[in-house]
Coordinates of C-alpha atoms and ligand atoms in Angstrom, one line a residue:
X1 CA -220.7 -6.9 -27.9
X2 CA -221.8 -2.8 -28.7
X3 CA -225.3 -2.4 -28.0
X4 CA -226.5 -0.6 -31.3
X5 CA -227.0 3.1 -31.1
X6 CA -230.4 5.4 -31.9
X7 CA -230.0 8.5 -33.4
X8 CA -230.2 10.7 -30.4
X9 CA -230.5 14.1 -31.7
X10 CA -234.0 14.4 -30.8
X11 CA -233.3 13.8 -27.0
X12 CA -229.7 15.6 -26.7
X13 CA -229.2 18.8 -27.4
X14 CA -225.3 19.9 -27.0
X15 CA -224.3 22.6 -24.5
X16 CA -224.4 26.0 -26.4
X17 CA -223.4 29.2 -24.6
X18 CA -225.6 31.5 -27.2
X19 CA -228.6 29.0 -26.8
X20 CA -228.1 28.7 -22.8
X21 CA -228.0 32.7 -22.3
X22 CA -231.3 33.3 -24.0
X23 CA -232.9 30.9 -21.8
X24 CA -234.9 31.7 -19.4
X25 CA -238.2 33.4 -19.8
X26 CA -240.0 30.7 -19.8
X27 CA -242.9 30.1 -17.0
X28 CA -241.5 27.4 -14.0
X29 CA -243.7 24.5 -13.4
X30 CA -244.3 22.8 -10.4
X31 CA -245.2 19.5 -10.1
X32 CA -247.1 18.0 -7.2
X33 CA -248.0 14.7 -8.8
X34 CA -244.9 12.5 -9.6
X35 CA -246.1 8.7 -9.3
X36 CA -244.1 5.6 -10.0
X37 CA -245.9 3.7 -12.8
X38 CA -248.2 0.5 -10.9
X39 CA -246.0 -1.9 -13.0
X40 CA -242.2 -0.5 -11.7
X41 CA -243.4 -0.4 -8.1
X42 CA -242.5 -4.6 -7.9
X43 CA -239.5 -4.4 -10.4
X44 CA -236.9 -4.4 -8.1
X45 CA -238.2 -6.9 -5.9
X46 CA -235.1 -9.3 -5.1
X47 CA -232.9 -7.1 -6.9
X48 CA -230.0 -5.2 -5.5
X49 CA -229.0 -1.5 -6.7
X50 CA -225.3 0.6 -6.3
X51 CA -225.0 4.0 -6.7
X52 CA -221.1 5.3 -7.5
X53 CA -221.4 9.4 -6.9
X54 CA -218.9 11.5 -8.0
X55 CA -218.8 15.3 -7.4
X56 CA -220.4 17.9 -5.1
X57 CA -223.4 17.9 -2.6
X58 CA -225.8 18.4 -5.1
X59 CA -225.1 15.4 -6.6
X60 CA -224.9 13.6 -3.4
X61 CA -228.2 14.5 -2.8
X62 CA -229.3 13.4 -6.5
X63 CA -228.4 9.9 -5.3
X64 CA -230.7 10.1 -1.9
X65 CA -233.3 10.9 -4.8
X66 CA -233.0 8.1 -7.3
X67 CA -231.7 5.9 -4.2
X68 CA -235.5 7.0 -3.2
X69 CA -237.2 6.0 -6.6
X70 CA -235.3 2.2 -6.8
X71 CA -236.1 1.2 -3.0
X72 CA -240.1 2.6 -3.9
X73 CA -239.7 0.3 -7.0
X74 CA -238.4 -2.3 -4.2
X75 CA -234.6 -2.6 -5.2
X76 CA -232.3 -3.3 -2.4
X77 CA -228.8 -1.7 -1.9
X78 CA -226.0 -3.2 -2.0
X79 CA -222.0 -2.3 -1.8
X80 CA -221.0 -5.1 -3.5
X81 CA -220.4 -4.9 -7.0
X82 CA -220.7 -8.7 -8.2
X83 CA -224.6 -8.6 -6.1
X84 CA -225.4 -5.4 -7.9
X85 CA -228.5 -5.7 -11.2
X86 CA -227.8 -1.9 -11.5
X87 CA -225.1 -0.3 -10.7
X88 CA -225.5 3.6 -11.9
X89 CA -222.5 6.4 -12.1
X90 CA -223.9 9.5 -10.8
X91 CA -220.8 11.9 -12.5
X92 CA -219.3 15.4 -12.6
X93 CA -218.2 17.3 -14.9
X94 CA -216.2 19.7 -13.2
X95 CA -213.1 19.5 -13.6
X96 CA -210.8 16.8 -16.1
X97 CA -209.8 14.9 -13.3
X98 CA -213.5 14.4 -11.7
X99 CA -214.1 12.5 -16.0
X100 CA -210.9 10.7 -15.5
X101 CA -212.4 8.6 -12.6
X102 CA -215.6 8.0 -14.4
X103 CA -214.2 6.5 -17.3
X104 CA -211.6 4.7 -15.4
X105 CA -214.4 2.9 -13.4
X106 CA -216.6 2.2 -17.1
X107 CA -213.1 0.3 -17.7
X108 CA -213.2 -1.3 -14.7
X109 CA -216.8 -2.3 -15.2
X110 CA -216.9 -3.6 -18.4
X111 CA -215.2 -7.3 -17.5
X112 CA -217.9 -7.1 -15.0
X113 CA -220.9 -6.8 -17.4
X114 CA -218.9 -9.6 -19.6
X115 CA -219.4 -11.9 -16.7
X116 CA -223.0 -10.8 -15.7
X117 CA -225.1 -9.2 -19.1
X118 CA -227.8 -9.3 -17.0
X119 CA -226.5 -6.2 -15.1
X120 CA -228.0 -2.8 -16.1
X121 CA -225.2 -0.4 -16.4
X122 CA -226.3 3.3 -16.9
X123 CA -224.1 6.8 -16.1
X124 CA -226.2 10.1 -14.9
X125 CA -225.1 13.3 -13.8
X126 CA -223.3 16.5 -14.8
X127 CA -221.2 14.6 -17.4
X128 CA -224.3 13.2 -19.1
X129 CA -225.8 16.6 -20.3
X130 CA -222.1 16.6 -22.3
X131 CA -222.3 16.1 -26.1
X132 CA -218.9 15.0 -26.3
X133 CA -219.2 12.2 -23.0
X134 CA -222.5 11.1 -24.7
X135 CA -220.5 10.6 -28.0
X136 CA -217.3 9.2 -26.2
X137 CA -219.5 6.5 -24.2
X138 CA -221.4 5.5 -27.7
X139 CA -218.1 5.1 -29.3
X140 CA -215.8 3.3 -26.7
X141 CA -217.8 2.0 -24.1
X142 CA -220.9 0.3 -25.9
X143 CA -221.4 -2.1 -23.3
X144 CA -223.1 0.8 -21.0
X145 CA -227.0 0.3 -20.9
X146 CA -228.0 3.7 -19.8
X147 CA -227.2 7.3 -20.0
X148 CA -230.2 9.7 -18.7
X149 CA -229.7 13.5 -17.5
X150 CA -229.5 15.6 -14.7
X151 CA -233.2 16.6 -15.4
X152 CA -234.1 13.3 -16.2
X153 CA -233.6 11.6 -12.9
X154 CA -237.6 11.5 -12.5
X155 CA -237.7 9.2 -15.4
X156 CA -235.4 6.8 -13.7
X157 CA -238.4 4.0 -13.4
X158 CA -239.3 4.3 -16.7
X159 CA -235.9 4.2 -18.7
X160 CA -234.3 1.1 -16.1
X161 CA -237.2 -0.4 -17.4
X162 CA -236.5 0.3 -21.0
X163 CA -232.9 -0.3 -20.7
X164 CA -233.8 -4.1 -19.4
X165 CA -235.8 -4.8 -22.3
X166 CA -234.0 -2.9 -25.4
X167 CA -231.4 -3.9 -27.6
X168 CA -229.9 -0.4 -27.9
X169 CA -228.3 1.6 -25.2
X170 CA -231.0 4.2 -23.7
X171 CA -230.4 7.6 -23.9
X172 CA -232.4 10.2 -22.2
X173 CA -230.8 13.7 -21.9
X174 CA -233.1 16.7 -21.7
X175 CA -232.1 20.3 -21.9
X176 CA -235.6 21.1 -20.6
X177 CA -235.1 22.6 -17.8
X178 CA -238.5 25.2 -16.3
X179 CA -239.6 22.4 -14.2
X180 CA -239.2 21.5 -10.7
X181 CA -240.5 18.0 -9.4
X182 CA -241.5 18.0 -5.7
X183 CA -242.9 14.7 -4.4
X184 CA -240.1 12.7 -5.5
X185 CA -239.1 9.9 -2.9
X186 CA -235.8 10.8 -1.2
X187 CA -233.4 7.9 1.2
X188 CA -231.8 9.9 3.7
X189 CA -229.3 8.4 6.2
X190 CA -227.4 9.6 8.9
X191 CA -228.2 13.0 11.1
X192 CA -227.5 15.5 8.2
X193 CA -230.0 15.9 5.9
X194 CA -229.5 18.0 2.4
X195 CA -232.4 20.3 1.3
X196 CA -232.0 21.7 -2.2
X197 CA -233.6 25.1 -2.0
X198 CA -232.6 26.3 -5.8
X199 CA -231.4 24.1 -9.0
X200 CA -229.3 25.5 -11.9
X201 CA -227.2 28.7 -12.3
X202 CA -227.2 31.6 -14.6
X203 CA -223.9 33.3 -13.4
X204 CA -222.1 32.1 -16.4
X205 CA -218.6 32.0 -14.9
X206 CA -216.1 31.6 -18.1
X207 CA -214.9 28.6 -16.5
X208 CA -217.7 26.8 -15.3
X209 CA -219.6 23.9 -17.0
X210 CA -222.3 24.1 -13.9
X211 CA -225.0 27.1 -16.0
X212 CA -224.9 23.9 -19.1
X213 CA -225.1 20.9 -17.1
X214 CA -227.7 22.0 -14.4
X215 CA -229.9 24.5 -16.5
X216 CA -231.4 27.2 -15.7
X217 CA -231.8 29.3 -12.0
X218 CA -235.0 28.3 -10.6
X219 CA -236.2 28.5 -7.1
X220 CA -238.5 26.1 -5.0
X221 CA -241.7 27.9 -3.6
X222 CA -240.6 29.1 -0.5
X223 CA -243.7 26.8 1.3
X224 CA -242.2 23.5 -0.2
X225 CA -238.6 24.3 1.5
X226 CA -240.0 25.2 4.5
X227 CA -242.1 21.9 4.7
X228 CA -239.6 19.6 4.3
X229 CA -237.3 21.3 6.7
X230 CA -240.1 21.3 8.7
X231 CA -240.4 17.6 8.1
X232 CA -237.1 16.5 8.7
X233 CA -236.9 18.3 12.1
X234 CA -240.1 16.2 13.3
X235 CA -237.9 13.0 11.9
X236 CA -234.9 14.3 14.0
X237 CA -232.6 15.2 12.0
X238 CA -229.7 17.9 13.6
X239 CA -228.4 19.4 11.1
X240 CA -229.6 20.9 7.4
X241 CA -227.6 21.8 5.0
X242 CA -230.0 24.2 2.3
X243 CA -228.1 24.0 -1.2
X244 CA -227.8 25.8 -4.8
X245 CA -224.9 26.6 -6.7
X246 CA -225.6 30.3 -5.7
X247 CA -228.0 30.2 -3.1
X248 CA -227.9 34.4 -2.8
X249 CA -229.8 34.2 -6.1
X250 CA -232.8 32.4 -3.9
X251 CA -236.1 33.7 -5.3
X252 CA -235.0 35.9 -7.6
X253 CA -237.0 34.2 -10.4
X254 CA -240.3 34.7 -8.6
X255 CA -242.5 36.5 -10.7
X256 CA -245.4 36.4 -8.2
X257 CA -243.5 37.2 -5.2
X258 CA -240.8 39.2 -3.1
X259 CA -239.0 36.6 -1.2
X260 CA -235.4 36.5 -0.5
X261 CA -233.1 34.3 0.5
X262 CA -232.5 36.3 3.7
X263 CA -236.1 36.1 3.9
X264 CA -236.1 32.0 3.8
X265 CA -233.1 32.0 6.1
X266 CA -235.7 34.1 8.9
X267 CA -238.5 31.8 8.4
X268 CA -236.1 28.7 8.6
X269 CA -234.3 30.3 12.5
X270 CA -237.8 29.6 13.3
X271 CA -237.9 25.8 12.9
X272 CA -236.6 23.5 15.6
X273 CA -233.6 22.1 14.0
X274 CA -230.6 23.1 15.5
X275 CA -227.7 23.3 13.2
X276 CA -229.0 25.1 10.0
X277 CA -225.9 25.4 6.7
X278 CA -226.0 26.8 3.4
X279 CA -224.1 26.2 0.0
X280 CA -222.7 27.6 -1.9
X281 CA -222.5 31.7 -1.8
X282 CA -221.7 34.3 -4.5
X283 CA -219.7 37.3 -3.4
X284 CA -221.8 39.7 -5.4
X285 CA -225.6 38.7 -4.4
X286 CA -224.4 38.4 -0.7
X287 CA -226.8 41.3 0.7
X288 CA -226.4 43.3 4.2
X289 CA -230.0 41.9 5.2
X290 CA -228.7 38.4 5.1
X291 CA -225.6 39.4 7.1
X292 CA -228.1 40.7 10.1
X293 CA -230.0 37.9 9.6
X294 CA -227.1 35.2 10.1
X295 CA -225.9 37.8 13.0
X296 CA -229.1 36.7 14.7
X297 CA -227.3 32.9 15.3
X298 CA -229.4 30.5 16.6
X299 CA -229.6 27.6 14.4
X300 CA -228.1 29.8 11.6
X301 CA -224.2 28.7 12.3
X302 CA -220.8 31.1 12.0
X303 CA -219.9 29.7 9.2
X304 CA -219.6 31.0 5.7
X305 CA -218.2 29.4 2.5
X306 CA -217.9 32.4 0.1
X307 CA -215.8 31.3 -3.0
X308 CA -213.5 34.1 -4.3
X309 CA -212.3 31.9 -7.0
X310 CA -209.2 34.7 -7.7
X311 CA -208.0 38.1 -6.0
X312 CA -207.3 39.7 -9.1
X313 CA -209.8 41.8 -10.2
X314 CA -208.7 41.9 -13.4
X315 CA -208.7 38.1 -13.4
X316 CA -212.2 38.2 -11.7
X317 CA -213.5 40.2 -15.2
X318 CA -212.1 37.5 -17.0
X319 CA -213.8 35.4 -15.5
X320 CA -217.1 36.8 -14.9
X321 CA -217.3 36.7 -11.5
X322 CA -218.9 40.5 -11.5
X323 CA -217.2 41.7 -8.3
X324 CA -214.2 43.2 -7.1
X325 CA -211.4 41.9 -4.7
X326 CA -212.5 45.2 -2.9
X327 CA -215.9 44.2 -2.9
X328 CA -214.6 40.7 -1.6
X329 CA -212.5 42.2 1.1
X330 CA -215.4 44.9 2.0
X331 CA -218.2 42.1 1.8
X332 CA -216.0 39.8 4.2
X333 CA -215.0 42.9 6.8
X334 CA -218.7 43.6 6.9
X335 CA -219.3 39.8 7.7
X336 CA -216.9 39.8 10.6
X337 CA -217.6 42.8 11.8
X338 CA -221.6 41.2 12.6
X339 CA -219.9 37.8 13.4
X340 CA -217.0 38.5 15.0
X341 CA -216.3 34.6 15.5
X342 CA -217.3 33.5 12.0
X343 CA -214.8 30.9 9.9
X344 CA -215.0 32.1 6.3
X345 CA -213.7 29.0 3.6
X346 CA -213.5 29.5 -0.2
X347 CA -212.6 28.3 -3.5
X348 CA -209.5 29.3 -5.5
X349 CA -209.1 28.9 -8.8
X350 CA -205.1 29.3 -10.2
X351 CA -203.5 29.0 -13.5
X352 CA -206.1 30.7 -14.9
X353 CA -205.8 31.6 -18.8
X354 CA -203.4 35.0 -18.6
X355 CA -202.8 34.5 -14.8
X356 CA -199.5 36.9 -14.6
X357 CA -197.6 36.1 -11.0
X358 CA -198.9 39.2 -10.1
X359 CA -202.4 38.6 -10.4
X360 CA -201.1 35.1 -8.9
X361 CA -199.6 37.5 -6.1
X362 CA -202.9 39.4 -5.4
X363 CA -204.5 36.1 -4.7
X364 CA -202.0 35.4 -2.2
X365 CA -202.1 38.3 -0.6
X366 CA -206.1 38.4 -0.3
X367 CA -205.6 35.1 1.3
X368 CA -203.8 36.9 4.1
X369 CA -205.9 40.0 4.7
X370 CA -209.2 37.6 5.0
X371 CA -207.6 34.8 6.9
X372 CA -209.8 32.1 5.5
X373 CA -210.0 29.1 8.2
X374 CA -210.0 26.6 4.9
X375 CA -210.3 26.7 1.4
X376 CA -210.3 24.1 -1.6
X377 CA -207.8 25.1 -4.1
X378 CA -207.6 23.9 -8.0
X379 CA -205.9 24.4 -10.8
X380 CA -207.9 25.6 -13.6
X381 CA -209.4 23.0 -15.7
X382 CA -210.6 23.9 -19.4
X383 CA -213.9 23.1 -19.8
X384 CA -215.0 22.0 -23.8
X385 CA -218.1 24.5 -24.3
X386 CA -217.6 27.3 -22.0
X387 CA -215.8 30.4 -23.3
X388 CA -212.8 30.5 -20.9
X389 CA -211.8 27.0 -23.0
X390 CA -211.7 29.2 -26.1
X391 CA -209.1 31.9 -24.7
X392 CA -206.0 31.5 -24.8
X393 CA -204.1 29.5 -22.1
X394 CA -200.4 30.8 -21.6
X395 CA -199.2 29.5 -18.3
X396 CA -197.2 26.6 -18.5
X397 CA -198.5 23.4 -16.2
X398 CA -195.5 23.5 -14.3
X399 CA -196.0 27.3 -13.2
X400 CA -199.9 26.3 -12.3
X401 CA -198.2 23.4 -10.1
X402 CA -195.5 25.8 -8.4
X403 CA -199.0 28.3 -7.4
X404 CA -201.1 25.7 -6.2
X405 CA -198.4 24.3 -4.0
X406 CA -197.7 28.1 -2.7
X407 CA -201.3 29.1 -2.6
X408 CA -201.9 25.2 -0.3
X409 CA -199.2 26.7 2.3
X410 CA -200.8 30.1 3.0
X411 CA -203.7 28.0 3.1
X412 CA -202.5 25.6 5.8
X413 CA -201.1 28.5 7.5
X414 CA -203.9 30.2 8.8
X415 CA -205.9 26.7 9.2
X416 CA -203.2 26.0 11.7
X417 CA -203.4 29.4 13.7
X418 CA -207.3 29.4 13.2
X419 CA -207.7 26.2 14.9
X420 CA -204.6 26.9 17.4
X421 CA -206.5 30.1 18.8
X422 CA -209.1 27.9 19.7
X423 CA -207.3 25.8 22.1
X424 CA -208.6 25.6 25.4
X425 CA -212.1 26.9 24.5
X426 CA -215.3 24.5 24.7
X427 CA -217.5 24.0 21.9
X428 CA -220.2 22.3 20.8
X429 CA -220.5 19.3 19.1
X430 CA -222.5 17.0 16.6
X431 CA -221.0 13.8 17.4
X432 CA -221.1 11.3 13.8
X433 CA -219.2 8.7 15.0
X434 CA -216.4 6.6 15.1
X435 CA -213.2 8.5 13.4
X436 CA -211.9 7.0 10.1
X437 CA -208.9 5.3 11.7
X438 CA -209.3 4.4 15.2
X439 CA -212.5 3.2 16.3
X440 CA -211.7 4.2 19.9
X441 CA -212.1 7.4 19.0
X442 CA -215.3 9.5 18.0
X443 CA -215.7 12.4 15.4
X444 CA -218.0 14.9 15.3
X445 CA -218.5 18.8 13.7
X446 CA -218.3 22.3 15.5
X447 CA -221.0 24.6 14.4
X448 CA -218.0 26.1 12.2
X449 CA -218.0 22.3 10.3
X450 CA -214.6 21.8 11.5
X451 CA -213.7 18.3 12.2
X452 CA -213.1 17.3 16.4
X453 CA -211.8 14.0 17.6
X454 CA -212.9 13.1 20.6
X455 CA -213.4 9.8 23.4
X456 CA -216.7 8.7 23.9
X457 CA -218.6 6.4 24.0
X458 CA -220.9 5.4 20.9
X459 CA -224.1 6.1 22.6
X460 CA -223.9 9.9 22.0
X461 CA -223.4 9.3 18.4
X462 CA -226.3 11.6 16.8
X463 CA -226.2 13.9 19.5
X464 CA -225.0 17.6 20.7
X465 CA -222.1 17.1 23.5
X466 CA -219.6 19.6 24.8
X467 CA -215.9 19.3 24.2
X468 CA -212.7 21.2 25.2
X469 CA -210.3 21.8 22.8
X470 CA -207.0 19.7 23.7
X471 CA -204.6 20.0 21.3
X472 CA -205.7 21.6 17.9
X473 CA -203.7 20.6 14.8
X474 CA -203.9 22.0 10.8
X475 CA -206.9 19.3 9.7
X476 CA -208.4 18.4 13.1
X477 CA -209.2 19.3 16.6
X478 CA -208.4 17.1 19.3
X479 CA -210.8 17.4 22.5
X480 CA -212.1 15.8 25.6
X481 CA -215.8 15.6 26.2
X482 CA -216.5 17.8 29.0
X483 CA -220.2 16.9 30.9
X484 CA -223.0 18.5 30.3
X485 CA -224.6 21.5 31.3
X486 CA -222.0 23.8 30.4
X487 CA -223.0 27.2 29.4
X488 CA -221.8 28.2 26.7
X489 CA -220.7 32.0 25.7
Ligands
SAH501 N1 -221.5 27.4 -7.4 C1 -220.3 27.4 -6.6 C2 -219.2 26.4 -7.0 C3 -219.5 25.3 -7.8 S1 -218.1 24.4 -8.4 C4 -219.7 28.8 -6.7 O1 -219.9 29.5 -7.6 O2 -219.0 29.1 -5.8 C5 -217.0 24.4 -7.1 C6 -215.7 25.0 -7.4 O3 -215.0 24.4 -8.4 C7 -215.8 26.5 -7.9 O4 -216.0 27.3 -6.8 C8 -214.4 26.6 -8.5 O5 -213.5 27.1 -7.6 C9 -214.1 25.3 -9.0 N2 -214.2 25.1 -10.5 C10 -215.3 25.3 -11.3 N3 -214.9 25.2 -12.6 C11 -213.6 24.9 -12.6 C12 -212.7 24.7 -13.7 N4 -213.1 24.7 -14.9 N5 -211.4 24.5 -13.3 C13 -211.0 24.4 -12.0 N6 -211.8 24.7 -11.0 C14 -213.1 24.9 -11.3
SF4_502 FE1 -220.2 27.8 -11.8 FE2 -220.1 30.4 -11.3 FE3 -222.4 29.2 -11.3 FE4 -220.7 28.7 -9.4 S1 -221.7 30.7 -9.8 S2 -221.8 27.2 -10.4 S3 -218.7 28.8 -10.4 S4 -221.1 29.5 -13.1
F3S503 FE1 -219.8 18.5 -10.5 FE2 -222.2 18.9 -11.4 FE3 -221.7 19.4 -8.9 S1 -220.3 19.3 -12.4 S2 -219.6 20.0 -8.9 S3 -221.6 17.4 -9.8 S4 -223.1 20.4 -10.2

């Protein structure tokens, strides 16, 4: 049966463009002193937890968080649906498709929580801060325990707790969004560790639902960042990857300070880590200081994911971008020029409302003069809220299918002549482990994240190896391990 419903108002307030872009000026507090309540820290004790995540790294990382806050409160994990007290649906709301599989799975799970209505069921992420999925969930899919925010996750002891004992389905969304919350527990696995530098985004692309459903820029204090990199380099880890939806805006909302992101990336060359990412970039806060900066190496790797999203600029108005294709293609020139070896990937964005095929063209053709090693391509999705979903959309689905599937073979093109000049060349390696289909063989990233399949044995799994480039195809390199000490150019 439908839990009953509270009146939510008071703890949702809808995504509103007018409301969002006056936001802002309020002051950014820190917190230093998150604590899990005495009573919660024995809750989970013999109880087992899953976390489904959908979406992008910052959401991955969301789950290492609350993954965190349920093993501190003593929960265990489990893969296994039918063992799982709490399963949660960490969503995004990026695109139709990436809804699609949410609400698929909430059919999916409801026979479950027939069987067992002792299982907390509760959704969290970029689709929860979404009047309309908050509506849709109360209306169709009552069974469903728990719906808290993306600046809610903090409160995760607190509102499992609630949702074991009430009657109604909890529902915690905040738009708050000045504060930043730095002791929280984390569970990182693996040899890659994620490090959010920035949360939110105040770019406003007409497309994007990211500026309503992650709030407002705001930057960690440059000390914290560098801590816990500092921290996970002590606990081994081999690779970071530093993340915001536009890390070039990095610090820009200190009022008490002039530190850049170019600035964080120095400081951060300095620590003992050796492989040191970022994501994601904007075009048009890219700055020349952080180009000499990356042109320094080290642990700073040659690679750059700059999304261009179009390469029209009368498209890139449209959509708010605030840059030019020439700015693009100069910005990207001036990159390779200090990294002659870099691999640039992007995001492109087709079918955009008015897309004509020459604008389509332009895209195409700005494909070509950068030579991107990889990019993620989409077809534009219209996003209830933001204004792009209010113009009008005149290219026919077909059309947007015919462009993607031209736009994927330029695309493949130069990711098979990228990775083809590379053969015979020896690069370095982070080895992961076994590859996805054949446990014979091992997989592992260059310092340009692309993907190399290798033999060897598991013992170097975790570690930095040498490999000679055998036969490179479109999606993978294949190598041979080559030993060690090879000096390396
Ligand atoms: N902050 C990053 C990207 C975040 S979203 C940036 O600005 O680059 C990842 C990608 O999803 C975007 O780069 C864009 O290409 C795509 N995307 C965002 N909204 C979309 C929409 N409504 N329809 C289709 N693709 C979209
Ligand atoms: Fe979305 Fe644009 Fe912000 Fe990226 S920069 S998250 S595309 S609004
Ligand atoms: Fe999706 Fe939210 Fe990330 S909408 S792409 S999970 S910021």
């Amino acid at each position: 049966m439908a839990k009953e419903t509270k009146d939510f108002s008071k703890y949702f307030q809808p995504p509103s463009l007018t409301d969002a872009k006056k936001r802002g000026k309020e002051e950014i507090s820190v917190h230093y002193d998150f604590t899990i309540p005495e009573d919660m820290l024995v809750f989970g004790a013999n109880k087992f937890y899953m976390i489904r995540t959908y979406g992008c790294q910052m959401n991955e990382h969301d789950t290492e968080v609350m993954k965190g806050l349920l093993e501190t409160m003593g929960y265990s994990s489990t893969e296994d649906k039918l063992q799982a007290d709490v399963i949660l649906l960490n969503t995004c709301a990026i695109r139709e498709n990436a809804e699609d599989k949410v609400f698929g799975e909430l059919g999916h799970l409801k026979a479950l929580k027939a069987e067992k209505p002792g299982l907390v069921l509760g959704v969290c992420g970029c689709m929860s801060q979404e009047e309309a999925v908050v509506n849709r969930i109360m209306q169709k899919h009552g069974f469903v325990d728990l719906i808290f925010g993306t600046h809610n996750i903090h409160r995760l002891p607190s509102l499992l707790k609630e949702a074991y004992f009430s009657k109604e389905m909890v529902i915690e969304v905040w738009s708050k969004e000045g504060d930043i919350i730095e002791n929280l527990p984390k569970k990182r696995e693996g040899i890659r560790a994620w490090v959010n530098i920035m949360y939110g985004c105040d770019k406003f692309c007409t497309y994007c639902i990211v500026p309503f459903t992650r709030g407002k820029e705001r930057s960690r204090r440059p000390q914290d960042v560098l801590a816990e990199v500092r921290d996970l380099a002590r606990q081994g880890f081999k690779e970071i990857t530093l993340l915001g939806q536009n890390v070039n805006a990095y610090g820009k909302d200190f009022e008490d300070l002039i530190y850049s992101f170019a600035d964080l990336m120095e400081d951060i060359s300095k620590i003992d880590v050796p492989r040191i990412r970022f994501t994601t970039s904007h075009p048009r806060d890219f700055d020349d200081r952080l180009i000499e900066v990356l042109g320094k190496r080290g642990n700073l790797v040659e690679h750059i994911h700059l999304p261009v999203q179009s390469g029209s600029t009368e498209v890139l108005k449209i959509m708010n971008r605030k840059y030019t294709r020439e700015h693009y293609l100069t910005l990207a020139a001036k990159i390779r020029q200090t990294i002659p070896d870099v691999v640039l990937t992007t995001d492109i964005i087709v079918g955009f409302p008015g897309e004509t095929d020459e604008q389509f063209e332009e895209t195409i053709s700005l494909v070509k003069e950068v030579g991107f090693d990889f990019a993620f391509s989409f077809i534009y999705s219209p996003r209830e809220g933001t204004p792009a979903a209010a113009m009008e959309d005149n290219v026919p689905m077909e059309l947007k299918k015919q462009r993607l599937y031209r736009l994927n073979e330029a695309i493949n093109e130069f990711s098979k002549m990228s990775n083809e000049k590379l053969r015979g060349e020896i690069v370095e390696v982070l080895v992961e482990g076994e590859s996805k289909n054949n446990p014979e063989v091992l997989s592992g990233r260059t310092r340009t994240n692309k993907m190399i399949h290798f033999v060897g044995s598991m013992e170097i799994v975790g570690k930095l190896v040498h490999v000679k480039i055998t036969e490179p195809q479109t999606w993978v390199l294949k190598g041979e391990i080559v030993p060690e000490p090879i000096a390396l150019a």
